[in-house]
Coordinates of C-alpha atoms and ligand atoms in Angstrom, one line a residue:
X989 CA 46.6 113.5 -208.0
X990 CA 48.6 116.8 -208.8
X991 CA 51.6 115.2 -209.7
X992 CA 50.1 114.7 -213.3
X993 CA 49.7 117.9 -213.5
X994 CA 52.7 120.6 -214.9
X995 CA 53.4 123.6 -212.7
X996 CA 50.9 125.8 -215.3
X997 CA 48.3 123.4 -215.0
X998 CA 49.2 123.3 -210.8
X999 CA 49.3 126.8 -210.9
X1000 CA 45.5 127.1 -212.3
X1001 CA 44.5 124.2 -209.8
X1002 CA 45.8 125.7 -206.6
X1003 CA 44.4 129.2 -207.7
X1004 CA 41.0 127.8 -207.9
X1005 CA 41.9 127.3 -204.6
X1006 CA 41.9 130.5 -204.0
X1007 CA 45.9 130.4 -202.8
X1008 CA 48.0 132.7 -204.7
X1009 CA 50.0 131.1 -207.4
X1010 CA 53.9 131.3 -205.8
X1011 CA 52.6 128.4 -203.3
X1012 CA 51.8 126.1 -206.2
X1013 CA 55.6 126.8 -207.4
X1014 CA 56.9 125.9 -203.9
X1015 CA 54.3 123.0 -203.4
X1016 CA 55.9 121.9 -207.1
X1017 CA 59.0 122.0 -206.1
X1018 CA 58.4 120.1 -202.9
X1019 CA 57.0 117.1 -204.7
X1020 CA 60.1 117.6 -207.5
X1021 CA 62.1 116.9 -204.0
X1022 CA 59.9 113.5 -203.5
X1023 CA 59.3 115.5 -200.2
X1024 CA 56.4 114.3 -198.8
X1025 CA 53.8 117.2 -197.8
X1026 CA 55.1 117.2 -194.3
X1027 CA 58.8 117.8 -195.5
X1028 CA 57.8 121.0 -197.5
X1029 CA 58.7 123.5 -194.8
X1030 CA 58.2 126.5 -196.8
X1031 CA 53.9 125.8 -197.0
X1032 CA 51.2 126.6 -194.0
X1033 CA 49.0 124.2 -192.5
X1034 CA 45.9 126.0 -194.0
X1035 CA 47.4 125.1 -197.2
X1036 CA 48.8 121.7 -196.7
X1037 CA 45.0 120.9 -195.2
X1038 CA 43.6 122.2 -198.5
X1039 CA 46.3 119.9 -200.7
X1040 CA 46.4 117.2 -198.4
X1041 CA 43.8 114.7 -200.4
X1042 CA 45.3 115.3 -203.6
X1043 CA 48.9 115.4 -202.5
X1044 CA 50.9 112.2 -203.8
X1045 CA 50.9 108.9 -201.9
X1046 CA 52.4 106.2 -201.6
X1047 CA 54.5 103.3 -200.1
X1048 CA 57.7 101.3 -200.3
X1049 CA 56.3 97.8 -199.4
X1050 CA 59.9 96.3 -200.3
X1051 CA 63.4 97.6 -200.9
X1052 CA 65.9 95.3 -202.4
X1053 CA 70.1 96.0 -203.1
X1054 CA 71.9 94.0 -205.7
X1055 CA 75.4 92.9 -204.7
X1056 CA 76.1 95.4 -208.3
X1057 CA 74.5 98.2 -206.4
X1058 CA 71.2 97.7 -208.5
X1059 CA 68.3 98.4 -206.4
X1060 CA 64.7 97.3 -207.1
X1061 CA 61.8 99.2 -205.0
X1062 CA 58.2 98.1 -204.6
X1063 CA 56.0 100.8 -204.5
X1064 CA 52.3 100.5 -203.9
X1065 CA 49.7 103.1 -204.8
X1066 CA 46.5 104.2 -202.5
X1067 CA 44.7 101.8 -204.6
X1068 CA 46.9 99.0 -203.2
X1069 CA 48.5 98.2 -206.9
X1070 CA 52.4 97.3 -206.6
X1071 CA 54.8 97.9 -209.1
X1072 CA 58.1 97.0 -209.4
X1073 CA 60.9 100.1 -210.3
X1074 CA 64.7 99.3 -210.8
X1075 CA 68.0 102.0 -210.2
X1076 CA 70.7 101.3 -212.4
X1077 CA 74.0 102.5 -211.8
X1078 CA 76.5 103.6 -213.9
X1079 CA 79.6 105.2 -215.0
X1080 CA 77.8 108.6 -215.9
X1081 CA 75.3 108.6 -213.5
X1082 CA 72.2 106.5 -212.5
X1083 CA 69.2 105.4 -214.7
X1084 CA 65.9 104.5 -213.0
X1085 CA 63.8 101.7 -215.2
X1086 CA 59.7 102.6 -214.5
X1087 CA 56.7 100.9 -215.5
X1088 CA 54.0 102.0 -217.0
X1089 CA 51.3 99.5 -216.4
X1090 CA 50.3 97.3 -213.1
X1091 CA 51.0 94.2 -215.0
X1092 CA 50.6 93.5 -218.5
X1093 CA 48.4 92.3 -221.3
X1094 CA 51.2 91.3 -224.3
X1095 CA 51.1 87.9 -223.2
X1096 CA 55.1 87.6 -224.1
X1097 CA 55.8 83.9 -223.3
X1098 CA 59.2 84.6 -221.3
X1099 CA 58.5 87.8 -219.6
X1100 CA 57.3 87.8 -215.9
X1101 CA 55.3 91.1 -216.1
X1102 CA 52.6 89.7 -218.2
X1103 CA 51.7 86.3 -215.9
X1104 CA 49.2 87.9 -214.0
X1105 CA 47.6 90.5 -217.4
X1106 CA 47.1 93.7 -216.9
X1107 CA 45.5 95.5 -213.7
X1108 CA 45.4 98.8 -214.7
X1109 CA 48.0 101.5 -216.7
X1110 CA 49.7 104.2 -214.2
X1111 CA 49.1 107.7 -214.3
X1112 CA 51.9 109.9 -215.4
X1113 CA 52.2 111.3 -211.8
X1114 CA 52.7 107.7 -210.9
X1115 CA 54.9 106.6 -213.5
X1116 CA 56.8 109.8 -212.3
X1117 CA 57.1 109.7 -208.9
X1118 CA 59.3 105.9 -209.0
X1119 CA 62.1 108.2 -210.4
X1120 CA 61.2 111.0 -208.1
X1121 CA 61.7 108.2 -204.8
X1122 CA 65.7 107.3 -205.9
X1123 CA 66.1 110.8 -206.7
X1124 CA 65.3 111.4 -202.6
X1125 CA 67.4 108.8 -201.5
X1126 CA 70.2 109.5 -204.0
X1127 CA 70.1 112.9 -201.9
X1128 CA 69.6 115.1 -205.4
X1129 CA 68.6 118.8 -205.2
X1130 CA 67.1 121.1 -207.4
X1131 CA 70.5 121.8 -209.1
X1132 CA 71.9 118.8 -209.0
X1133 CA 70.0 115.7 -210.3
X1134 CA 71.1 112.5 -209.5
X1135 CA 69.0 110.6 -212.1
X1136 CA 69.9 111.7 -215.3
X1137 CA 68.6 108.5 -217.6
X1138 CA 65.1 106.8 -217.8
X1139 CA 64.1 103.9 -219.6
X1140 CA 60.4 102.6 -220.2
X1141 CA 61.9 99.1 -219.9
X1142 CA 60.0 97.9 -216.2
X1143 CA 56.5 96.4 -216.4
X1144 CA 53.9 97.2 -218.9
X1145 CA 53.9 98.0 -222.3
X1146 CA 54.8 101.7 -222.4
X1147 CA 52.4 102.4 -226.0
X1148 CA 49.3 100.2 -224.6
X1149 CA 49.2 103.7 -222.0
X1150 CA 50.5 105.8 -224.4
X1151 CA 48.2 109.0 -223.2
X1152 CA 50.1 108.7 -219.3
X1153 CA 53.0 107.5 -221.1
X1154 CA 53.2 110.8 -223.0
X1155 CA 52.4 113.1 -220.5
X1156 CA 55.3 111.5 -218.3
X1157 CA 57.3 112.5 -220.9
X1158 CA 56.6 115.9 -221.1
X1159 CA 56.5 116.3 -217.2
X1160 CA 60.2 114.2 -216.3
X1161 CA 62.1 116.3 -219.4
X1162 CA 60.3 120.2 -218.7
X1163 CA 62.9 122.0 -217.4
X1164 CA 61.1 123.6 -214.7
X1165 CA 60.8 120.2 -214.0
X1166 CA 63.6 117.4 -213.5
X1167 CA 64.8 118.3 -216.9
X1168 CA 65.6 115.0 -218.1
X1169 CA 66.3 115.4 -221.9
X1170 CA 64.6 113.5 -224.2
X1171 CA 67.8 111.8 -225.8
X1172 CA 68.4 110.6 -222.1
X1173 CA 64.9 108.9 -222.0
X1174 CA 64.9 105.3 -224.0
X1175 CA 60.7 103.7 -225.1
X1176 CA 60.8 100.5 -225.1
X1177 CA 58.2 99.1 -227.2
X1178 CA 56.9 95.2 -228.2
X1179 CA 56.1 97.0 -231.8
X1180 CA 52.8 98.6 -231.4
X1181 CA 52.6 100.0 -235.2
X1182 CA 50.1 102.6 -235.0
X1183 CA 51.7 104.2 -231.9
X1184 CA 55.1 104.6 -232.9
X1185 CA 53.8 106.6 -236.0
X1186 CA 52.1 108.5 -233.4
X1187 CA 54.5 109.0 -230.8
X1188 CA 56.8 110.6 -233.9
X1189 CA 53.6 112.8 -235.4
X1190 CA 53.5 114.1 -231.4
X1191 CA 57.0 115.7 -231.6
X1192 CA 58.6 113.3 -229.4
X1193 CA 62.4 112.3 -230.1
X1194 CA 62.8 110.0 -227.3
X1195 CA 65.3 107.0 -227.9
X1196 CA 63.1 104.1 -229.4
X1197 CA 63.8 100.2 -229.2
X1198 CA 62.2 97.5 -230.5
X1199 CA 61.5 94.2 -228.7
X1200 CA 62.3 91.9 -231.6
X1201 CA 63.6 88.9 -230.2
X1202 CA 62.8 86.8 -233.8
X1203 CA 63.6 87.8 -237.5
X1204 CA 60.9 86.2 -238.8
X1205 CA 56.9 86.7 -237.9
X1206 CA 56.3 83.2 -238.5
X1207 CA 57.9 82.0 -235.5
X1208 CA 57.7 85.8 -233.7
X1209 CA 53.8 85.0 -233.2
X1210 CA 55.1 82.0 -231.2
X1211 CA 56.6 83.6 -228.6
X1212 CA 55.1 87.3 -228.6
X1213 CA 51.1 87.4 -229.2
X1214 CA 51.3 91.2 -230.5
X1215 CA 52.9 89.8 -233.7
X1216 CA 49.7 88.6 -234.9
X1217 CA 48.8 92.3 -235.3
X1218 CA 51.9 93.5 -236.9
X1219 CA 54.3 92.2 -239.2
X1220 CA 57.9 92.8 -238.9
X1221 CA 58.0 94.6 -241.8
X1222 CA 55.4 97.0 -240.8
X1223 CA 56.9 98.0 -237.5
X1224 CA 60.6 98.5 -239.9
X1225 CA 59.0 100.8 -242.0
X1226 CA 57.5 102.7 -238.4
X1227 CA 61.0 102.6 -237.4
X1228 CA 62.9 104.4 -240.7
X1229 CA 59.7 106.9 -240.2
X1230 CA 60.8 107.2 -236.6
X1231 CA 64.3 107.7 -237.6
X1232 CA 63.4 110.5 -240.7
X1233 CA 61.4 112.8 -238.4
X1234 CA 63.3 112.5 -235.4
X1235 CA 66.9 111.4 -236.6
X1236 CA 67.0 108.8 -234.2
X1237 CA 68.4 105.6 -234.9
X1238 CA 66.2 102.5 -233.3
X1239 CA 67.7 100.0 -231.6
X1240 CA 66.5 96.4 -231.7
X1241 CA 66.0 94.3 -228.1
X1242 CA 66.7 90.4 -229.0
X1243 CA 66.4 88.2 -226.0
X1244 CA 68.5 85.3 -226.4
X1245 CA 66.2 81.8 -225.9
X1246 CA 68.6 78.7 -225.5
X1247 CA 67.1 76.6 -228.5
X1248 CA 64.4 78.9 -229.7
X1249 CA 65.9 82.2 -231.3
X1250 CA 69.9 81.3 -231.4
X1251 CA 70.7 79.2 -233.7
X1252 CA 73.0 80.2 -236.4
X1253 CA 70.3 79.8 -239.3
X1254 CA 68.0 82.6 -237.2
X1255 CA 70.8 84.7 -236.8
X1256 CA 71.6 84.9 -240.3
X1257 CA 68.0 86.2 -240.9
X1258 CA 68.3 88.5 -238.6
X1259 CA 71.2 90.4 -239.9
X1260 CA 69.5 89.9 -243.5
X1261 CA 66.3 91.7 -242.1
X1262 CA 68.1 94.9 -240.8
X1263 CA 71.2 95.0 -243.1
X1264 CA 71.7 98.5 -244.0
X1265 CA 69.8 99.9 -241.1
X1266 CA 70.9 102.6 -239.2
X1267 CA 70.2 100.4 -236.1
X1268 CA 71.7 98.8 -233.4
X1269 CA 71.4 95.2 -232.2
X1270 CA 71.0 94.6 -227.9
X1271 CA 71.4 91.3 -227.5
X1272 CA 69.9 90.4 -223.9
X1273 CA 70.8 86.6 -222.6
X1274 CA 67.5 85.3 -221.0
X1275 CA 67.0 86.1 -217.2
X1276 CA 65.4 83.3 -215.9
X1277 CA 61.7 83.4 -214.9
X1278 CA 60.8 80.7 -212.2
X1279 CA 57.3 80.4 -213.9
X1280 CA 58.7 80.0 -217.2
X1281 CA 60.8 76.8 -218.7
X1282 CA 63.0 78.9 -221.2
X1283 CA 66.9 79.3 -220.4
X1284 CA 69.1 82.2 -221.5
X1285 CA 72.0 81.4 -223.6
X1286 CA 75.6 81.7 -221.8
X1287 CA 77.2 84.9 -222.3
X1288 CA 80.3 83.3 -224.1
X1289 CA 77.2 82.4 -226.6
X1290 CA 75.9 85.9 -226.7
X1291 CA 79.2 87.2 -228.0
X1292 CA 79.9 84.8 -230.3
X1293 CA 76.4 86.0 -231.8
X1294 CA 77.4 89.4 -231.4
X1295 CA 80.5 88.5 -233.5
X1296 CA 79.1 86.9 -236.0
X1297 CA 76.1 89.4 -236.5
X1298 CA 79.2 92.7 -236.9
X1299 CA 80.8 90.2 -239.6
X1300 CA 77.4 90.3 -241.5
X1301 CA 77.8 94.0 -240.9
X1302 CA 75.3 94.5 -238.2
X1303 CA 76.2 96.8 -234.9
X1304 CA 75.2 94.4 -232.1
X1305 CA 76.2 94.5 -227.9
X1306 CA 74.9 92.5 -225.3
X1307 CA 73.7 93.8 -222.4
X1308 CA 75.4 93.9 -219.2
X1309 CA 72.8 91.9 -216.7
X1310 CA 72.4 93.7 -213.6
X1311 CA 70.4 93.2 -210.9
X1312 CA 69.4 89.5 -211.2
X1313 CA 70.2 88.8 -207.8
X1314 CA 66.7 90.7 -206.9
X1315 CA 65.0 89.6 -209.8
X1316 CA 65.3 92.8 -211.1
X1317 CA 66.9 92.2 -214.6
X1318 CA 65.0 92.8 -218.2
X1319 CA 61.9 90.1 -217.7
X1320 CA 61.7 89.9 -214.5
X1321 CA 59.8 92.5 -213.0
X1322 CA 56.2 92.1 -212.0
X1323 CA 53.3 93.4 -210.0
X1324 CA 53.2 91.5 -206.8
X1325 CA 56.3 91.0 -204.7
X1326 CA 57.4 88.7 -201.8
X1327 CA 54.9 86.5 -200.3
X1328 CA 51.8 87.9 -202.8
X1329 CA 52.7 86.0 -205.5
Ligands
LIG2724 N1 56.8 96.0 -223.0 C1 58.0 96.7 -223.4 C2 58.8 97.1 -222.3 C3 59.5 96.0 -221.6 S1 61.2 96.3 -221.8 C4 58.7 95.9 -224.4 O1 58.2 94.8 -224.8 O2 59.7 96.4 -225.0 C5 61.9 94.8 -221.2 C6 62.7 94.1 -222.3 O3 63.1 92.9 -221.7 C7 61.9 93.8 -223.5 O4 62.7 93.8 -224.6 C8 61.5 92.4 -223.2 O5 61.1 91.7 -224.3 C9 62.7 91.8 -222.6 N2 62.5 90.7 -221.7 C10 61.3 90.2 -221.3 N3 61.5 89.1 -220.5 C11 62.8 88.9 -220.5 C12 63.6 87.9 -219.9 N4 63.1 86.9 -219.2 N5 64.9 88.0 -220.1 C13 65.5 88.9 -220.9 N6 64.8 89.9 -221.5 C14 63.4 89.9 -221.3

């Protein structure tokens, strides 16, 4: 598919083709649209007919609108694998969530992504091309970009793909491309040591977060297999080497469980585990998952513990919850849709 590719890399494809290497720009350009290959005006037939099997495709098998103007989208690949992709909108603009992976294989216990394990991971074209969709319908041009933030935070775990996952990176923030800096691009991870080490070694300096959700690994491993790999500490230590080469500061995700991860006790450990950090606290009040029986926490709760974690001198916010009308809040995103599941 020659969306994974970079306009270099489509420029050596299409002159294999034998097509000079000004149509591969316009054909780039074209798909930087989302135009489909019948939309690019500017190409011939001969050439469209030459591109036409490796040209993106795809289909919107559901479009949903949140009474907060969230929208959720389910796009399904030629393979006939559905993911789920989310537009936020916000003061500054509008922030597409994508997934990475057809499912998932983390096995979180209150996440909806992971219920049916992992089909398959997307390729960076494909990861690419759910931002490229609300761009289109946002009616964005070359100059002006309608989406200006992305955040891994949809289905999947972002450094279980991390080859496609990287490559997305590079493709979304080139500039000949949709030019989406790195600080406007936000990795969420469940804490996949070896990969954030990685992921800073590789020059990247996108904004990293942490899916904590439990201060201590004891009880972590209850609620989020991966923890049996890592320890808590370990994936710290990943963070502050994050933070030294890339001088960002890491922000830790904690879900808020009614009865499992919000008692005061566990919040006191939480602030002893990152006091001093240069790190911020999200504090996300448990969407509900129909499958699952774990309630969120009210959010007259969530800022009390917001309160009483600055008073211990940790930052903490809670996140705004958008989009839960559609099921299209943190958690609740997954790979079938509607009357598949
Ligand atoms: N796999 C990555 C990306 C998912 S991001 C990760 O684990 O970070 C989605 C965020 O929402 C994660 O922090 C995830 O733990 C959290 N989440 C999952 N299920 C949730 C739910 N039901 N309610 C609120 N947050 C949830």
């Amino acid at each position: 598919m020659i969306l994974d590719l970079s306009l270099s890399e489509l420029q050596d494809y299409i002159k294999g083709l034998g097509e000079p290497s000004f149509r591969a720009k316009q054909l780039f350009e074209g798909m930087m649209l989302g135009k489909s290959l019948e939309e690019i005006s500017n190409l011939p037939k001969s050439f469209k007919e030459k591109v036409e099997k490796v040209f993106p495709k795809f289909e919107v098998v559901a479009h949903l609108k949140s009474k907060d103007e969230t929208q959720k989208v389910a796009i399904k690949y030629e393979d006939g694998s559905i993911v789920e992709t989310v537009l936020l909108k916000y003061k500054y603009g509008y922030t597409v969530c994508v997934s990475t992976q057809v499912g998932c294989r983390m096995g979180c216990k209150f996440c909806a992504s992971t219920l049916n394990g992992l089909k398959r991971n997307l390729t960076a074209g494909e990861i690419l091309l759910q931002v490229l969709f609300y761009n289109k319908i946002l009616g964005a041009s070359l100059k002006e970009r309608k989406v200006t933030n992305v955040v891994l935070m949809g289905c999947g775990e972002p450094l279980d793909n991390y080859e496609n996952v990287c490559k997305f990176l590079k493709l979304i923030s080139a500039p000949e491309g949709l030019n989406i800096s790195q600080r406007n691009i936000t990795l969420s991870t469940c804490g996949i040591v070896p990969k954030i080490y990685q992921l800073a070694d590789d020059g990247f300096s996108v904004t990293l977060t942490i899916s904590l959700h439990s201060p201590t690994d004891e009880h972590r491993k209850t609620i989020m297999p991966i923890a049996n790999a890592y320890k808590i500490e370990e994936i710290i230590k990943a963070c502050d080497y994050y933070f030294e080469k890339t001088g960002r500061r890491v922000a830790f995700e904690y879900s808020l469980i009614e009865g499992e991860n919000d008692n005061d006790e566990t919040i006191s450990k939480l602030a002893s585990l990152l006091k001093g950090k240069p790190c911020l606290v999200n504090l996300i009040p448990l969407n509900s998952v129909k499958e699952k029986k774990l309630n969120g926490v009210t959010r007259k709760r969530a800022y009390y513990i917001a309160e009483k974690l600055a008073k211990m001198g940790i930052n903490a916010t809670v996140r705004r919850t958008m989009g839960e009308d559609i099921e299209g809040a943190c958690g609740q995103l997954r790979n079938r849709v509607g009357g598949e599941d």
